[in-house]
Backbone as a printed PyTorch tensor [residue, N CA C, xyz], in Angstrom:
tensor([[[ -5.9050, -14.1110,  12.6940],
         [ -5.2000, -12.8970,  12.2370],
         [ -6.6170, -12.1120,  11.9040]],

        [[ -7.1420, -11.1040,  13.0100],
         [ -8.3080, -10.3950,  12.4340],
         [ -8.0170,  -8.9770,  11.6260]],

        [[ -8.9610,  -8.8160,  11.1830],
         [ -9.4020,  -7.1580,  10.6850],
         [ -9.4690,  -6.2760,  11.5730]],

        [[ -8.1950,  -5.4470,  11.4480],
         [ -8.3080,  -4.3690,  12.4490],
         [ -9.1880,  -3.2920,  11.9350]],

        [[-10.2030,  -2.9120,  12.2980],
         [-11.0520,  -1.7340,  11.4840],
         [-11.0080,  -0.5380,  12.7090]],

        [[-10.0970,   0.2490,  11.9950],
         [-10.2540,   1.7450,  13.0460],
         [-11.2340,   2.5690,  12.2940]],

        [[-12.0080,   3.0010,  13.1250],
         [-12.9950,   3.9730,  12.8770],
         [-14.2720,   3.4420,  11.8940]],

        [[-14.2850,   2.2240,  12.0590],
         [-15.6570,   1.6160,  11.2380],
         [-15.1960,   1.1460,   9.7370]],

        [[-16.1950,   0.4700,   9.2470],
         [-16.0320,  -0.3270,   7.9980],
         [-15.7240,   0.6580,   6.7720]],

        [[-16.2040,   1.8240,   6.8630],
         [-15.7780,   2.8980,   5.6070],
         [-14.3200,   2.9470,   5.8080]],

        [[-13.7310,   3.2500,   7.0380],
         [-12.4000,   3.5960,   6.9700],
         [-11.6170,   2.4930,   6.2980]],

        [[-11.9820,   0.8930,   6.7160],
         [-11.3030,  -0.0770,   6.1020],
         [-11.2650,  -0.1030,   4.6830]],

        [[-12.5080,  -0.0650,   3.9920],
         [-12.6510,   0.5400,   2.6930],
         [-11.7040,   1.6540,   2.1340]],

        [[-11.6880,   2.6170,   3.0620],
         [-10.8160,   3.6700,   2.2900],
         [ -9.2360,   3.2800,   2.8240]],

        [[ -9.0130,   2.7160,   3.5560],
         [ -7.6130,   1.9930,   3.5740],
         [ -7.1050,   1.1940,   2.5020]],

        [[ -8.2920,   0.2320,   1.6990],
         [ -8.0700,  -0.4730,   1.1210],
         [ -7.8310,   0.5490,  -0.1350]],

        [[ -8.6260,   1.4680,  -0.8070],
         [ -8.0070,   2.3070,  -1.7280],
         [ -6.9000,   2.7730,  -1.7110]],

        [[ -6.4650,   3.3770,  -0.5690],
         [ -5.0920,   3.7880,  -0.5700],
         [ -4.1280,   2.8440,  -0.6180]],

        [[ -4.1830,   1.3890,  -0.3840],
         [ -3.3950,   0.5810,  -0.5520],
         [ -2.9440,   0.5690,  -1.9260]],

        [[ -4.3220,   0.3860,  -2.8410],
         [ -4.2170,   0.1710,  -4.0140],
         [ -3.4490,   1.1970,  -4.7300]],

        [[ -3.5280,   2.4730,  -4.4620],
         [ -2.7380,   3.2710,  -5.3080],
         [ -1.4590,   3.3580,  -4.9360]],

        [[ -0.8950,   2.5930,  -3.6000],
         [  0.3660,   2.4990,  -3.4070],
         [  1.1910,   1.2890,  -3.7760]],

        [[  0.3180,   0.0450,  -3.5890],
         [  0.8610,  -0.9540,  -3.8770],
         [ -0.6050,  -2.1990,  -3.9450]],

        [[ -0.4420,  -2.5390,  -5.0430],
         [ -1.5790,  -3.5130,  -5.4480],
         [ -1.2530,  -5.0040,  -6.1270]],

        [[ -0.5400,  -5.1280,  -6.8110],
         [  0.0100,  -6.1710,  -7.1490],
         [  1.1640,  -7.0000,  -6.5840]],

        [[  1.4190,  -8.4030,  -7.1970],
         [  2.7110,  -8.7670,  -6.8800],
         [  3.6550,  -8.0780,  -7.2810]],

        [[  3.6630,  -7.4530,  -8.8260],
         [  4.5050,  -6.8610,  -9.0240],
         [  4.8490,  -5.6790,  -8.3050]],

        [[  3.6990,  -5.1130,  -7.4770],
         [  4.0990,  -3.8620,  -6.6600],
         [  3.7860,  -2.6900,  -7.5320]],

        [[  2.8940,  -2.8670,  -8.6030],
         [  2.5860,  -1.2990,  -9.5090],
         [  1.4300,  -1.1460,  -8.5870]],

        [[  1.3950,   0.2600,  -8.8380],
         [  0.3170,   0.8960,  -8.2500],
         [ -0.7240,   1.4270,  -9.3400]],

        [[ -1.9900,   1.4640,  -8.9310],
         [ -3.1220,   2.1630,  -9.4770],
         [ -3.3960,   3.3060,  -9.5420]],

        [[ -3.9120,   3.7820, -10.8420],
         [ -4.6550,   5.2410, -10.4900],
         [ -5.5000,   5.3360,  -9.1230]],

        [[ -5.5190,   6.6520,  -8.8100],
         [ -6.7540,   6.9730,  -7.8870],
         [ -7.9750,   6.3830,  -8.5680]],

        [[ -8.5220,   6.5310, -10.0270],
         [ -9.6180,   6.2030, -10.3290],
         [ -9.8700,   4.8440, -10.2000]],

        [[ -9.1000,   4.1200, -10.7430],
         [ -9.2010,   2.8950, -10.6670],
         [ -9.2460,   2.2380,  -9.2990]],

        [[ -8.5510,   2.5710,  -8.3570],
         [ -8.5320,   2.3710,  -6.8390],
         [ -9.8970,   2.7730,  -6.2570]],

        [[-10.6030,   4.0190,  -6.7170],
         [-11.7780,   4.1250,  -6.1840],
         [-12.6800,   3.0440,  -6.7820]],

        [[-12.6310,   2.8500,  -7.9360],
         [-13.7740,   2.0420,  -8.5830],
         [-13.8130,   0.5420,  -7.8210]],

        [[-12.3740,  -0.0940,  -7.5790],
         [-12.3690,  -1.5630,  -7.0050],
         [-12.7280,  -1.0620,  -5.3090]],

        [[-12.3950,  -0.0950,  -4.7680],
         [-13.0360,   0.0970,  -3.2810],
         [-14.5210,   0.3190,  -3.3910]],

        [[-14.9810,   0.7750,  -4.4900],
         [-16.5440,   0.9570,  -4.6510],
         [-16.9870,  -0.4980,  -4.9520]],

        [[-16.5950,  -1.3670,  -5.8160],
         [-17.0130,  -2.7320,  -6.0260],
         [-16.8300,  -3.4040,  -4.5800]],

        [[-16.2260,  -3.4290,  -3.6540],
         [-16.2450,  -3.9190,  -2.6130],
         [-17.4920,  -3.6870,  -1.8690]],

        [[-17.7100,  -2.2800,  -1.5420],
         [-18.8240,  -1.7960,  -0.8520],
         [-20.1130,  -2.3820,  -1.6670]],

        [[-20.1380,  -2.2910,  -2.9640],
         [-21.3360,  -2.6920,  -3.7870],
         [-21.5310,  -4.1880,  -3.7670]],

        [[-20.4060,  -5.0670,  -3.5980],
         [-20.6560,  -6.4690,  -3.7910],
         [-21.2640,  -7.0320,  -2.0700]],

        [[-20.4750,  -6.0630,  -1.1210],
         [-20.9660,  -6.6600,   0.1060],
         [-22.6100,  -5.8600,   0.4080]],

        [[-23.0030,  -4.9320,  -0.0550],
         [-24.3250,  -4.4320,  -0.1580],
         [-25.3320,  -5.4580,  -0.8380]],

        [[-24.8530,  -5.9320,  -1.6250],
         [-25.7780,  -6.9670,  -2.4490],
         [-25.8920,  -8.2110,  -1.9730]],

        [[-24.9210,  -8.6330,  -1.2070],
         [-24.7830,  -9.8000,  -0.5240],
         [-26.0360,  -9.4290,   0.7830]],

        [[-26.1260,  -8.3570,   1.5610],
         [-26.6900,  -8.2340,   2.5850],
         [-28.0840,  -8.2700,   2.4160]],

        [[-28.2300,  -7.3300,   1.3130],
         [-29.5930,  -7.0640,   0.6580],
         [-30.2710,  -8.5310,   0.1740]],

        [[-29.6900,  -9.4860,  -0.3220],
         [-30.2170, -10.8500,  -0.5560],
         [-30.3310, -11.6360,   0.4800]],

        [[-29.8100, -11.1350,   1.6720],
         [-30.0260, -11.9840,   2.8370],
         [-28.9400, -12.9760,   2.8330]],

        [[-27.9340, -13.0020,   2.0110],
         [-26.8130, -13.9470,   2.1120],
         [-25.8910, -13.7520,   3.2070]],

        [[-25.5980, -12.7580,   3.5440],
         [-24.8370, -12.1810,   4.8220],
         [-25.5620, -11.0720,   5.7780]],

        [[-25.4750, -11.6010,   6.8500],
         [-26.0860, -10.5210,   7.9160],
         [-25.2530,  -9.2460,   8.2680]],

        [[-24.1390,  -8.9980,   7.6390],
         [-23.4100,  -7.9820,   7.9520],
         [-22.3710,  -7.9270,   6.9810]],

        [[-21.4670,  -6.8630,   6.5820],
         [-20.5320,  -6.9250,   5.3680],
         [-19.5610,  -7.8770,   5.3590]],

        [[-19.4800,  -8.5520,   4.3400],
         [-18.3980,  -9.9660,   4.2180],
         [-17.2540,  -9.4510,   4.8920]],

        [[-16.6980,  -8.4640,   4.8980],
         [-15.2480,  -8.0280,   4.9330],
         [-14.9690,  -8.0960,   6.6510]],

        [[-16.4400,  -7.9850,   7.4190],
         [-16.1540,  -7.9740,   8.8670],
         [-15.7200,  -9.1830,   9.6020]],

        [[-14.8410, -10.2950,   9.2600],
         [-14.5690, -11.2330,   9.9530],
         [-13.5250, -11.4520,  10.6280]],

        [[-13.4000, -12.4850,  11.3710],
         [-12.3630, -12.5800,  12.4810],
         [-10.9170, -12.8010,  11.8540]],

        [[-11.1270, -13.4820,  10.6230],
         [ -9.9140, -14.1120,  10.2250],
         [ -9.6800, -14.4880,   8.5460]],

        [[ -8.3430, -14.4810,   8.5000],
         [ -8.2110, -14.1630,   6.5760],
         [ -8.8070, -15.6250,   6.4020]],

        [[ -9.0070, -16.7930,   6.8840],
         [ -9.6580, -17.6870,   6.2980],
         [-11.2500, -17.7810,   6.1400]],

        [[-11.8920, -17.0660,   7.4930],
         [-12.8280, -16.7790,   7.2410],
         [-13.4740, -15.7180,   5.9800]],

        [[-12.6560, -14.7820,   5.6210],
         [-12.9050, -13.7870,   4.4110],
         [-12.8230, -14.5380,   3.3370]],

        [[-11.3180, -15.2900,   3.2200],
         [-11.1880, -16.1620,   2.0360],
         [-12.8100, -17.0940,   1.6800]],

        [[-13.1880, -17.7210,   2.7200],
         [-14.2170, -18.5200,   2.5000],
         [-15.5800, -17.7540,   2.0690]],

        [[-15.5010, -16.4160,   2.8990],
         [-16.9680, -15.8400,   2.3190],
         [-16.6060, -15.5530,   0.6840]],

        [[-15.6790, -15.1930,   0.5100],
         [-15.4410, -14.6560,  -0.8760],
         [-15.4900, -16.0490,  -1.7890]],

        [[-15.0270, -17.0790,  -1.7720],
         [-15.2680, -17.9330,  -2.2230],
         [-16.6660, -18.3120,  -2.5090]],

        [[-17.6180, -18.1250,  -1.7680],
         [-18.9500, -18.2050,  -1.3730],
         [-19.6300, -17.2360,  -2.3910]],

        [[-19.0090, -15.7970,  -2.4580],
         [-19.7010, -14.7550,  -3.4230],
         [-19.1750, -15.3070,  -4.6930]],

        [[-18.0430, -15.6480,  -4.6460],
         [-17.9560, -15.8860,  -6.3460],
         [-18.8910, -17.2910,  -7.1140]],

        [[-19.1800, -17.8940,  -6.0230],
         [-19.8990, -19.1340,  -6.7660],
         [-21.7940, -18.8020,  -6.6750]],

        [[-21.8920, -17.1740,  -6.0790],
         [-23.4230, -16.9340,  -6.2200],
         [-23.6980, -16.4520,  -7.6690]],

        [[-25.1890, -17.1250,  -8.0200],
         [-25.2120, -16.5940,  -9.5020],
         [-25.6150, -15.0750,  -9.6660]],

        [[-26.2580, -14.3870,  -8.5810],
         [-26.2220, -12.8700,  -8.7800],
         [-24.7070, -12.3780,  -8.9100]],

        [[-23.7570, -12.6720,  -8.3120],
         [-22.4220, -12.3600,  -8.3290],
         [-22.0310, -12.6070,  -9.6920]],

        [[-22.0100, -13.8090,  -9.8760],
         [-21.4490, -14.2470, -11.6420],
         [-22.0000, -13.4110, -12.4760]],

        [[-23.2040, -13.0200, -12.8120],
         [-23.8910, -12.6900, -13.5680],
         [-23.4820, -11.2350, -13.7150]],

        [[-23.5220, -10.3480, -12.3980],
         [-23.0460,  -8.8110, -12.2090],
         [-21.5010,  -9.0890, -12.5620]],

        [[-20.8340,  -9.7200, -12.0900],
         [-19.5190,  -9.8410, -12.5730],
         [-19.1210, -10.0830, -13.9730]],

        [[-19.9320, -10.7280, -14.8630],
         [-19.7050, -10.9110, -16.3400],
         [-20.1610,  -9.6790, -16.9570]],

        [[-21.1680,  -9.0580, -16.3430],
         [-21.7190,  -7.7120, -17.0610],
         [-20.4200,  -6.5320, -16.7620]],

        [[-19.7510,  -6.7300, -15.6490],
         [-18.8970,  -5.4980, -15.1720],
         [-17.5360,  -5.9230, -15.6290]],

        [[-17.6650,  -6.6200, -16.6170],
         [-16.0940,  -7.6900, -17.3060],
         [-15.0030,  -7.8760, -16.0810]],

        [[-15.5090,  -8.7230, -15.0280],
         [-14.8050,  -9.2420, -14.0040],
         [-14.4200,  -8.2500, -13.2070]],

        [[-14.5490,  -7.2200, -13.0210],
         [-14.2300,  -6.2390, -12.0850],
         [-14.4360,  -6.4900, -10.7560]],

        [[-15.6930,  -7.2290, -10.5100],
         [-15.9320,  -7.5160,  -9.2680],
         [-14.9480,  -8.3930,  -8.4980]],

        [[-14.7470,  -9.5040,  -9.2030],
         [-13.9440, -10.8540,  -8.9940],
         [-12.4620, -10.1000,  -8.7310]],

        [[-11.9860,  -9.3920,  -9.4210],
         [-10.5710,  -8.6930,  -9.5320],
         [-10.7200,  -7.8770,  -8.1020]],

        [[-11.7990,  -7.1170,  -7.6510],
         [-11.6800,  -6.3700,  -6.6100],
         [-11.5870,  -7.1900,  -5.2390]],

        [[-12.0360,  -8.4270,  -5.4520],
         [-12.2780,  -9.3700,  -4.4080],
         [-10.9500,  -9.6220,  -4.1390]],

        [[-10.0940, -10.1570,  -5.2440],
         [ -8.6230, -10.6160,  -5.2420],
         [ -7.7760,  -9.7070,  -4.7630]],

        [[ -7.8970,  -8.4650,  -5.2720],
         [ -7.1620,  -7.3660,  -4.5660],
         [ -7.2110,  -7.0560,  -3.0560]],

        [[ -8.7780,  -7.3330,  -2.5910],
         [ -9.1140,  -7.0480,  -1.3910],
         [ -8.4190,  -8.4640,  -0.3150]],

        [[ -8.3680,  -9.2460,  -0.9710],
         [ -7.5860, -10.6620,  -0.4040],
         [ -6.1480, -10.1780,   0.2510]],

        [[ -5.3290,  -9.7720,  -1.1280],
         [ -4.2000,  -9.4650,  -0.8140],
         [ -3.8550,  -8.2510,   0.0270]],

        [[ -4.7670,  -7.1950,  -0.1290],
         [ -4.7480,  -6.2120,   1.0400],
         [ -4.9270,  -6.6170,   2.4820]],

        [[ -5.9190,  -7.3550,   2.9100],
         [ -5.5670,  -8.2190,   4.2010],
         [ -4.7310,  -8.9610,   4.4950]],

        [[ -4.1830,  -9.4670,   3.4890],
         [ -2.8420, -10.4750,   3.8630],
         [ -1.6870,  -9.6060,   4.1890]],

        [[ -1.7260,  -8.3600,   3.6850],
         [ -0.5950,  -7.4410,   3.4870],
         [ -0.7990,  -6.4110,   4.8120]],

        [[ -1.6120,  -6.6310,   5.4840],
         [ -2.3300,  -5.3710,   6.7160],
         [ -1.2570,  -6.0320,   8.0130]]])
């Protein structure tokens, strides 16, 4: 299952944000537009951080399969920089990654 990217990476992030507002959790409850925006920005920030630290050559979500995406997210979650940033952000970044996996699984 590849990620379909219509109109580029930013459109994928926008689709993710819209999905969060419509349906984000196993319970099906929606997030506010503000919360959805924060999670979508978190995905972009995480990706930029990983590219800037030369851990990825391109955004981590531009993968050819769900398995590869999950592997990249597990790698990110074990990264010391990410762990520190996530702790300061009260786990917002790891929650954003979990939501992103759910989004991709439901695409």
